[in-house]
């Protein structure tokens, strides 16, 4: 995965809260056993933590943040080719450029969503959350929340192959939820149902498909600042890394690893095979209309 060295990065799309502390505490999601339960339930890599009732009361805003670090360090695609945080900024820029153009092509308006970098814990409009829940999208404030330490855990704890595109897949999946929110389909996941055929699973699989759609167009979507694509190369090895990440966070893989048995009736995200299948559907077709997981 390569970025245009000379392209400028738009760091205004990322809020850097790494190192911030939540005033007053009140966290009800933590590490250890509670974090493990959250992982087994498949909360992470999805929608805001409030869905499973594992948070404190929702907060209207986040902690005080300073974006000086990413603004200082992440200026160009060259920085994205050498730094992880800058790479995520670049992926956010690319994903939002694509979806903005795609919505316009469909005579609709796209509202950008910020990504929030945090460490340890964060307060959101969906409630307070810890890193244990992994990356998630909060529809209440239309933001993606990400502790960059998750990417190391994705490789070391969950067995994904890792690599820059594995990280990009995670980010693109969360922006798939933002697309669903704008289109009015995200709410289908909140009917309380679980299981292989539940709306919760169908929403997650559609977000995987949307991630694949973005990936298909990533190397041809021009940036406003240069008129050239920000991402200049995606190889088969990159896509394989994305598929490895998708499989690693399948409900069946997680349940087998952490509870020693697979219980499809409690699935909330879909199996490893399903997640790979729907990413591939988006990537092979490049057509979001082919991402109807609700049929």
mmCIF file of C-alpha atoms in Angstrom:
data_model
loop_
_atom_site.group_PDB
_atom_site.id
_atom_site.type_symbol
_atom_site.label_atom_id
_atom_site.label_comp_id
_atom_site.label_asym_id
_atom_site.label_seq_id
_atom_site.Cartn_x
_atom_site.Cartn_y
_atom_site.Cartn_z
ATOM 1 C CA UNK A 1 0.000 0.000 0.000
ATOM 2 C CA UNK A 2 1.587 3.246 -1.164
ATOM 3 C CA UNK A 3 0.588 6.895 -0.955
ATOM 4 C CA UNK A 4 1.439 9.801 -3.237
ATOM 5 C CA UNK A 5 4.524 11.307 -1.586
ATOM 6 C CA UNK A 6 3.630 14.826 -2.677
ATOM 7 C CA UNK A 7 -0.052 14.811 -1.738
ATOM 8 C CA UNK A 8 -1.108 16.966 1.189
ATOM 9 C CA UNK A 9 -2.937 15.356 4.114
ATOM 10 C CA UNK A 10 -6.039 16.927 5.622
ATOM 11 C CA UNK A 11 -5.490 16.501 9.350
ATOM 12 C CA UNK A 12 -8.676 18.444 10.128
ATOM 13 C CA UNK A 13 -10.503 15.132 9.597
ATOM 14 C CA UNK A 14 -8.754 13.631 12.653
ATOM 15 C CA UNK A 15 -9.006 14.661 16.300
ATOM 16 C CA UNK A 16 -6.021 13.543 18.328
ATOM 17 C CA UNK A 17 -6.985 12.823 21.929
ATOM 18 C CA UNK A 18 -4.121 10.467 22.679
ATOM 19 C CA UNK A 19 -2.996 11.054 26.231
ATOM 20 C CA UNK A 20 -6.199 12.864 27.249
ATOM 21 C CA UNK A 21 -7.956 11.833 30.455
ATOM 22 C CA UNK A 22 -11.688 11.597 31.047
ATOM 23 C CA UNK A 23 -12.581 13.911 33.922
ATOM 24 C CA UNK A 24 -14.487 12.304 36.777
ATOM 25 C CA UNK A 25 -13.980 8.683 35.708
ATOM 26 C CA UNK A 26 -17.250 6.732 35.591
ATOM 27 C CA UNK A 27 -15.966 4.124 33.182
ATOM 28 C CA UNK A 28 -17.898 0.864 33.115
ATOM 29 C CA UNK A 29 -15.912 -0.809 30.365
ATOM 30 C CA UNK A 30 -12.409 -1.831 31.298
ATOM 31 C CA UNK A 31 -9.700 -4.275 30.498
ATOM 32 C CA UNK A 32 -9.293 -7.721 31.994
ATOM 33 C CA UNK A 33 -12.402 -9.859 32.331
ATOM 34 C CA UNK A 34 -14.842 -7.149 31.243
ATOM 35 C CA UNK A 35 -12.756 -6.417 28.187
ATOM 36 C CA UNK A 36 -12.627 -10.112 27.372
ATOM 37 C CA UNK A 37 -16.407 -10.418 27.642
ATOM 38 C CA UNK A 38 -16.778 -7.472 25.282
ATOM 39 C CA UNK A 39 -14.485 -9.187 22.800
ATOM 40 C CA UNK A 40 -16.347 -12.500 23.019
ATOM 41 C CA UNK A 41 -19.631 -10.709 22.440
ATOM 42 C CA UNK A 42 -18.177 -9.151 19.328
ATOM 43 C CA UNK A 43 -18.726 -5.552 20.397
ATOM 44 C CA UNK A 44 -15.478 -4.236 19.010
ATOM 45 C CA UNK A 45 -15.014 -3.359 15.375
ATOM 46 C CA UNK A 46 -18.548 -2.072 15.084
ATOM 47 C CA UNK A 47 -21.005 0.527 16.293
ATOM 48 C CA UNK A 48 -20.902 2.572 19.505
ATOM 49 C CA UNK A 49 -20.473 0.737 22.816
ATOM 50 C CA UNK A 50 -23.887 1.770 24.102
ATOM 51 C CA UNK A 51 -25.482 -1.014 22.028
ATOM 52 C CA UNK A 52 -24.551 -3.662 24.613
ATOM 53 C CA UNK A 53 -25.198 -1.504 27.657
ATOM 54 C CA UNK A 54 -21.553 -1.577 28.728
ATOM 55 C CA UNK A 55 -21.064 2.168 29.115
ATOM 56 C CA UNK A 56 -21.847 4.955 31.471
ATOM 57 C CA UNK A 57 -24.458 7.591 30.682
ATOM 58 C CA UNK A 58 -23.937 9.143 27.244
ATOM 59 C CA UNK A 59 -21.936 12.336 27.216
ATOM 60 C CA UNK A 60 -22.690 15.191 24.819
ATOM 61 C CA UNK A 61 -19.076 15.728 23.922
ATOM 62 C CA UNK A 62 -15.564 14.345 24.123
ATOM 63 C CA UNK A 63 -12.560 15.285 26.201
ATOM 64 C CA UNK A 64 -10.443 18.306 25.483
ATOM 65 C CA UNK A 65 -8.100 17.433 22.637
ATOM 66 C CA UNK A 66 -5.086 18.796 20.881
ATOM 67 C CA UNK A 67 -4.513 18.030 17.232
ATOM 68 C CA UNK A 68 -1.040 19.524 17.233
ATOM 69 C CA UNK A 69 0.746 16.174 16.952
ATOM 70 C CA UNK A 70 -0.896 14.944 13.755
ATOM 71 C CA UNK A 71 -0.932 18.464 12.292
ATOM 72 C CA UNK A 72 2.806 18.746 12.920
ATOM 73 C CA UNK A 73 3.830 15.252 11.861
ATOM 74 C CA UNK A 74 1.348 14.330 9.122
ATOM 75 C CA UNK A 75 1.690 16.785 6.276
ATOM 76 C CA UNK A 76 2.127 14.703 3.115
ATOM 77 C CA UNK A 77 1.737 11.267 1.628
ATOM 78 C CA UNK A 78 5.434 10.756 2.310
ATOM 79 C CA UNK A 79 4.608 10.906 6.021
ATOM 80 C CA UNK A 80 1.804 8.389 5.469
ATOM 81 C CA UNK A 81 4.329 6.020 3.923
ATOM 82 C CA UNK A 82 6.496 6.122 7.058
ATOM 83 C CA UNK A 83 4.219 6.728 10.084
ATOM 84 C CA UNK A 84 1.230 4.705 11.265
ATOM 85 C CA UNK A 85 -0.819 7.638 12.556
ATOM 86 C CA UNK A 86 -0.226 9.570 9.338
ATOM 87 C CA UNK A 87 -1.227 6.492 7.345
ATOM 88 C CA UNK A 88 -4.573 6.412 9.135
ATOM 89 C CA UNK A 89 -5.061 10.123 8.393
ATOM 90 C CA UNK A 90 -4.437 9.353 4.725
ATOM 91 C CA UNK A 91 -6.892 6.442 4.709
ATOM 92 C CA UNK A 92 -9.544 8.650 6.324
ATOM 93 C CA UNK A 93 -8.909 11.309 3.663
ATOM 94 C CA UNK A 94 -9.147 8.746 0.861
ATOM 95 C CA UNK A 95 -12.300 7.088 2.182
ATOM 96 C CA UNK A 96 -14.093 10.395 2.616
ATOM 97 C CA UNK A 97 -13.027 11.633 -0.803
ATOM 98 C CA UNK A 98 -14.497 8.504 -2.341
ATOM 99 C CA UNK A 99 -17.773 8.593 -0.430
ATOM 100 C CA UNK A 100 -18.211 12.301 -1.088
ATOM 101 C CA UNK A 101 -17.899 11.670 -4.824
ATOM 102 C CA UNK A 102 -20.093 8.562 -4.675
ATOM 103 C CA UNK A 103 -22.885 10.372 -2.842
ATOM 104 C CA UNK A 104 -22.659 13.280 -5.297
ATOM 105 C CA UNK A 105 -22.871 10.810 -8.182
ATOM 106 C CA UNK A 106 -26.099 9.571 -6.637
ATOM 107 C CA UNK A 107 -27.388 13.159 -6.205
ATOM 108 C CA UNK A 108 -27.026 12.971 -2.431
ATOM 109 C CA UNK A 109 -24.981 14.897 0.090
ATOM 110 C CA UNK A 110 -22.158 13.366 2.107
ATOM 111 C CA UNK A 111 -21.433 14.761 5.583
ATOM 112 C CA UNK A 112 -17.817 14.131 6.648
ATOM 113 C CA UNK A 113 -17.095 12.250 9.879
ATOM 114 C CA UNK A 114 -14.047 12.859 12.057
ATOM 115 C CA UNK A 115 -11.853 10.061 13.350
ATOM 116 C CA UNK A 116 -10.772 10.388 16.974
ATOM 117 C CA UNK A 117 -7.439 8.903 18.070
ATOM 118 C CA UNK A 118 -7.461 7.984 21.772
ATOM 119 C CA UNK A 119 -5.536 5.901 24.255
ATOM 120 C CA UNK A 120 -7.058 3.918 27.075
ATOM 121 C CA UNK A 121 -10.486 5.465 27.344
ATOM 122 C CA UNK A 122 -12.678 8.060 25.706
ATOM 123 C CA UNK A 123 -16.010 9.773 26.273
ATOM 124 C CA UNK A 124 -18.394 9.970 23.331
ATOM 125 C CA UNK A 125 -22.007 10.831 22.565
ATOM 126 C CA UNK A 126 -22.633 7.060 22.746
ATOM 127 C CA UNK A 127 -21.175 6.824 26.247
ATOM 128 C CA UNK A 128 -17.759 6.235 27.747
ATOM 129 C CA UNK A 129 -15.625 3.458 26.316
ATOM 130 C CA UNK A 130 -12.230 1.873 26.813
ATOM 131 C CA UNK A 131 -9.795 0.458 24.310
ATOM 132 C CA UNK A 132 -11.213 -2.993 25.096
ATOM 133 C CA UNK A 133 -14.113 -2.385 22.709
ATOM 134 C CA UNK A 134 -11.765 -1.794 19.791
ATOM 135 C CA UNK A 135 -12.537 0.616 16.944
ATOM 136 C CA UNK A 136 -16.145 1.796 16.737
ATOM 137 C CA UNK A 137 -18.434 4.341 15.131
ATOM 138 C CA UNK A 138 -20.723 6.490 17.269
ATOM 139 C CA UNK A 139 -23.856 7.608 15.384
ATOM 140 C CA UNK A 140 -24.645 10.111 18.137
ATOM 141 C CA UNK A 141 -21.734 12.357 17.228
ATOM 142 C CA UNK A 142 -20.920 10.857 13.826
ATOM 143 C CA UNK A 143 -17.318 10.050 14.726
ATOM 144 C CA UNK A 144 -15.045 7.038 14.391
ATOM 145 C CA UNK A 145 -13.065 6.176 17.526
ATOM 146 C CA UNK A 146 -9.750 4.366 17.315
ATOM 147 C CA UNK A 147 -6.975 3.396 19.707
ATOM 148 C CA UNK A 148 -4.035 2.697 17.405
ATOM 149 C CA UNK A 149 -2.853 -0.018 19.798
ATOM 150 C CA UNK A 150 -5.684 -2.180 18.461
ATOM 151 C CA UNK A 151 -3.737 -2.865 15.290
ATOM 152 C CA UNK A 152 -0.995 -4.635 17.213
ATOM 153 C CA UNK A 153 -3.620 -6.682 19.077
ATOM 154 C CA UNK A 154 -5.282 -7.581 15.787
ATOM 155 C CA UNK A 155 -2.068 -9.305 14.808
ATOM 156 C CA UNK A 156 -0.791 -10.670 18.131
ATOM 157 C CA UNK A 157 -4.067 -11.645 19.862
ATOM 158 C CA UNK A 158 -6.365 -12.411 16.962
ATOM 159 C CA UNK A 159 -3.937 -13.862 14.454
ATOM 160 C CA UNK A 160 -4.348 -11.475 11.533
ATOM 161 C CA UNK A 161 -1.371 -11.141 9.219
ATOM 162 C CA UNK A 162 -1.177 -7.414 9.897
ATOM 163 C CA UNK A 163 0.124 -4.851 7.426
ATOM 164 C CA UNK A 164 -0.960 -1.344 6.413
ATOM 165 C CA UNK A 165 -4.007 -2.474 4.478
ATOM 166 C CA UNK A 166 -5.300 -4.500 7.428
ATOM 167 C CA UNK A 167 -5.405 -1.168 9.246
ATOM 168 C CA UNK A 168 -7.040 0.512 6.263
ATOM 169 C CA UNK A 169 -9.730 -2.178 6.167
ATOM 170 C CA UNK A 170 -10.605 -1.511 9.813
ATOM 171 C CA UNK A 171 -10.929 2.227 9.187
ATOM 172 C CA UNK A 172 -12.916 1.708 5.976
ATOM 173 C CA UNK A 173 -15.310 -0.639 7.795
ATOM 174 C CA UNK A 174 -16.055 2.077 10.357
ATOM 175 C CA UNK A 175 -16.683 4.603 7.590
ATOM 176 C CA UNK A 176 -19.036 2.021 6.130
ATOM 177 C CA UNK A 177 -21.087 2.480 9.302
ATOM 178 C CA UNK A 178 -21.052 6.234 8.747
ATOM 179 C CA UNK A 179 -22.381 5.697 5.235
ATOM 180 C CA UNK A 180 -25.127 3.496 6.694
ATOM 181 C CA UNK A 181 -25.972 6.202 9.205
ATOM 182 C CA UNK A 182 -26.327 8.798 6.469
ATOM 183 C CA UNK A 183 -28.488 6.419 4.423
ATOM 184 C CA UNK A 184 -30.738 5.469 7.336
ATOM 185 C CA UNK A 185 -29.865 1.774 7.452
ATOM 186 C CA UNK A 186 -27.662 1.757 10.547
ATOM 187 C CA UNK A 187 -30.621 1.710 12.914
ATOM 188 C CA UNK A 188 -31.594 -1.766 11.778
ATOM 189 C CA UNK A 189 -28.887 -3.161 14.040
ATOM 190 C CA UNK A 190 -30.566 -1.822 17.160
ATOM 191 C CA UNK A 191 -33.531 -4.204 17.329
ATOM 192 C CA UNK A 192 -31.773 -6.310 19.953
ATOM 193 C CA UNK A 193 -31.527 -9.426 17.811
ATOM 194 C CA UNK A 194 -28.448 -11.628 17.561
ATOM 195 C CA UNK A 195 -27.529 -14.651 15.510
ATOM 196 C CA UNK A 196 -26.240 -15.446 12.051
ATOM 197 C CA UNK A 197 -29.306 -13.998 10.314
ATOM 198 C CA UNK A 198 -29.839 -11.011 12.607
ATOM 199 C CA UNK A 199 -29.936 -7.402 11.510
ATOM 200 C CA UNK A 200 -26.880 -6.752 13.684
ATOM 201 C CA UNK A 201 -24.872 -9.186 11.565
ATOM 202 C CA UNK A 202 -26.315 -7.869 8.308
ATOM 203 C CA UNK A 203 -25.316 -4.301 9.221
ATOM 204 C CA UNK A 204 -21.748 -5.374 9.974
ATOM 205 C CA UNK A 205 -21.445 -7.395 6.779
ATOM 206 C CA UNK A 206 -22.712 -4.445 4.764
ATOM 207 C CA UNK A 207 -20.020 -2.259 6.340
ATOM 208 C CA UNK A 208 -17.462 -4.872 5.250
ATOM 209 C CA UNK A 209 -18.874 -4.699 1.737
ATOM 210 C CA UNK A 210 -18.670 -0.899 1.725
ATOM 211 C CA UNK A 211 -15.038 -1.185 2.820
ATOM 212 C CA UNK A 212 -14.440 -3.347 -0.232
ATOM 213 C CA UNK A 213 -16.172 -0.822 -2.491
ATOM 214 C CA UNK A 214 -13.860 1.926 -1.252
ATOM 215 C CA UNK A 215 -10.812 -0.317 -1.740
ATOM 216 C CA UNK A 216 -11.825 -0.983 -5.337
ATOM 217 C CA UNK A 217 -11.807 2.753 -6.077
ATOM 218 C CA UNK A 218 -9.022 3.851 -3.738
ATOM 219 C CA UNK A 219 -6.338 4.077 -6.417
ATOM 220 C CA UNK A 220 -8.550 5.995 -8.855
ATOM 221 C CA UNK A 221 -10.269 8.517 -6.567
ATOM 222 C CA UNK A 222 -8.607 11.921 -7.056
ATOM 223 C CA UNK A 223 -7.896 14.267 -4.171
ATOM 224 C CA UNK A 224 -9.029 17.876 -4.475
ATOM 225 C CA UNK A 225 -5.584 19.264 -3.631
ATOM 226 C CA UNK A 226 -3.698 17.435 -6.385
ATOM 227 C CA UNK A 227 -6.248 15.957 -8.774
ATOM 228 C CA UNK A 228 -4.424 12.649 -8.273
ATOM 229 C CA UNK A 229 -5.323 9.613 -6.160
ATOM 230 C CA UNK A 230 -3.843 9.762 -2.674
ATOM 231 C CA UNK A 231 -3.347 5.986 -2.703
ATOM 232 C CA UNK A 232 -1.150 5.038 -5.633
ATOM 233 C CA UNK A 233 -0.850 1.271 -5.176
ATOM 234 C CA UNK A 234 -2.777 -1.632 -3.686
ATOM 235 C CA UNK A 235 -1.346 -5.063 -4.310
ATOM 236 C CA UNK A 236 -2.860 -8.519 -4.015
ATOM 237 C CA UNK A 237 -0.807 -8.944 -0.852
ATOM 238 C CA UNK A 238 -2.471 -5.840 0.575
ATOM 239 C CA UNK A 239 -5.940 -7.186 -0.157
ATOM 240 C CA UNK A 240 -4.951 -10.522 1.360
ATOM 241 C CA UNK A 241 -3.956 -8.685 4.551
ATOM 242 C CA UNK A 242 -7.381 -7.055 4.614
ATOM 243 C CA UNK A 243 -9.094 -10.413 4.173
ATOM 244 C CA UNK A 244 -6.951 -11.861 6.950
ATOM 245 C CA UNK A 245 -8.101 -9.074 9.269
ATOM 246 C CA UNK A 246 -11.736 -9.643 8.265
ATOM 247 C CA UNK A 247 -11.460 -13.342 9.078
ATOM 248 C CA UNK A 248 -9.659 -12.736 12.367
ATOM 249 C CA UNK A 249 -12.601 -10.736 13.715
ATOM 250 C CA UNK A 250 -15.286 -13.178 12.583
ATOM 251 C CA UNK A 251 -17.590 -14.154 15.436
ATOM 252 C CA UNK A 252 -16.771 -17.830 15.056
ATOM 253 C CA UNK A 253 -13.005 -17.241 15.239
ATOM 254 C CA UNK A 254 -13.336 -15.021 18.297
ATOM 255 C CA UNK A 255 -15.702 -17.374 20.117
ATOM 256 C CA UNK A 256 -13.537 -20.405 19.448
ATOM 257 C CA UNK A 257 -10.448 -18.576 20.667
ATOM 258 C CA UNK A 258 -11.861 -16.959 23.791
ATOM 259 C CA UNK A 259 -14.652 -19.259 24.933
ATOM 260 C CA UNK A 260 -13.654 -22.549 23.325
ATOM 261 C CA UNK A 261 -16.893 -23.087 21.430
ATOM 262 C CA UNK A 262 -18.891 -21.470 18.636
ATOM 263 C CA UNK A 263 -22.412 -20.235 19.412
ATOM 264 C CA UNK A 264 -23.965 -18.841 16.209
ATOM 265 C CA UNK A 265 -27.108 -17.741 18.049
ATOM 266 C CA UNK A 266 -25.084 -14.998 19.764
ATOM 267 C CA UNK A 267 -23.307 -13.664 16.687
ATOM 268 C CA UNK A 268 -23.366 -9.907 16.133
ATOM 269 C CA UNK A 269 -20.815 -9.431 13.324
ATOM 270 C CA UNK A 270 -20.824 -12.570 11.168
ATOM 271 C CA UNK A 271 -18.478 -15.471 10.610
ATOM 272 C CA UNK A 272 -14.957 -15.221 9.221
ATOM 273 C CA UNK A 273 -16.160 -16.593 5.890
ATOM 274 C CA UNK A 274 -19.065 -14.158 5.716
ATOM 275 C CA UNK A 275 -16.889 -11.155 6.465
ATOM 276 C CA UNK A 276 -14.408 -12.137 3.773
ATOM 277 C CA UNK A 277 -17.208 -12.871 1.310
ATOM 278 C CA UNK A 278 -18.837 -9.468 1.701
ATOM 279 C CA UNK A 279 -15.570 -7.551 1.562
ATOM 280 C CA UNK A 280 -14.805 -9.449 -1.635
ATOM 281 C CA UNK A 281 -18.249 -8.606 -3.025
ATOM 282 C CA UNK A 282 -17.584 -4.912 -2.571
ATOM 283 C CA UNK A 283 -14.039 -5.120 -3.864
ATOM 284 C CA UNK A 284 -14.809 -7.217 -6.936
ATOM 285 C CA UNK A 285 -17.824 -5.163 -8.035
ATOM 286 C CA UNK A 286 -16.990 -1.682 -6.766
ATOM 287 C CA UNK A 287 -20.748 -1.135 -6.574
ATOM 288 C CA UNK A 288 -22.416 -0.231 -3.282
ATOM 289 C CA UNK A 289 -25.736 -1.400 -4.722
ATOM 290 C CA UNK A 290 -24.333 -4.953 -4.557
ATOM 291 C CA UNK A 291 -23.944 -4.597 -0.775
ATOM 292 C CA UNK A 292 -27.573 -5.363 0.080
ATOM 293 C CA UNK A 293 -27.053 -7.829 2.920
ATOM 294 C CA UNK A 294 -30.704 -7.528 3.970
ATOM 295 C CA UNK A 295 -32.149 -9.626 1.147
#
